């Protein structure tokens, strides 16, 4: 089976659900078949190379985990079963700010552009900083290997009474 054919199958019918669950690192509706084929060919989604991420949780504890290139930081938190209360409430659909993370300045400048939709959600975040981003919008790459990110002390989650955790 060719990779182009495989990508086409992923985009059709029931396979679309499985592809949606795979990290596209961003809005899957904005990912073209060409981009998907490119990712399949380069192996970005299934690479055996791992990227180390250091999270500083709300208690100041350092948690070091690994993720695959192409995964979002939200995917890493979910896949590694990290216990960050309320984190990723909208499951990466850019409908909340619960995956708000604070980056070191030098890492922040290497993350790529921020969309208007992400900025709108960041405006709802508690503890917003100049180096804040949403974890669902940050894709891992080898250039980010070893980065440290901080989980803010509070999170806005309307599912909780009072709005914060």
JSON list of C-alpha atoms in Angstrom, two decimals, residues 12 18 49-50 52 98-99 129 138 147:
[
{"chain": "A", "resi": 12, "resn": "UNK", "atom": "CA", "xyz": [-12.12, 8.91, 4.49]},
{"chain": "A", "resi": 18, "resn": "UNK", "atom": "CA", "xyz": [-8.78, 7.42, 14.04]},
{"chain": "A", "resi": 49, "resn": "UNK", "atom": "CA", "xyz": [12.99, 9.58, 18.03]},
{"chain": "A", "resi": 50, "resn": "UNK", "atom": "CA", "xyz": [11.75, 11.01, 21.29]},
{"chain": "A", "resi": 52, "resn": "UNK", "atom": "CA", "xyz": [12.27, 15.18, 26.29]},
{"chain": "A", "resi": 98, "resn": "UNK", "atom": "CA", "xyz": [-6.95, 24.91, 30.31]},
{"chain": "A", "resi": 99, "resn": "UNK", "atom": "CA", "xyz": [-3.77, 23.73, 28.56]},
{"chain": "A", "resi": 129, "resn": "UNK", "atom": "CA", "xyz": [2.64, 35.99, 30.68]},
{"chain": "A", "resi": 138, "resn": "UNK", "atom": "CA", "xyz": [2.58, 23.41, 20.33]},
{"chain": "A", "resi": 147, "resn": "UNK", "atom": "CA", "xyz": [12.70, 22.30, 27.06]}
]
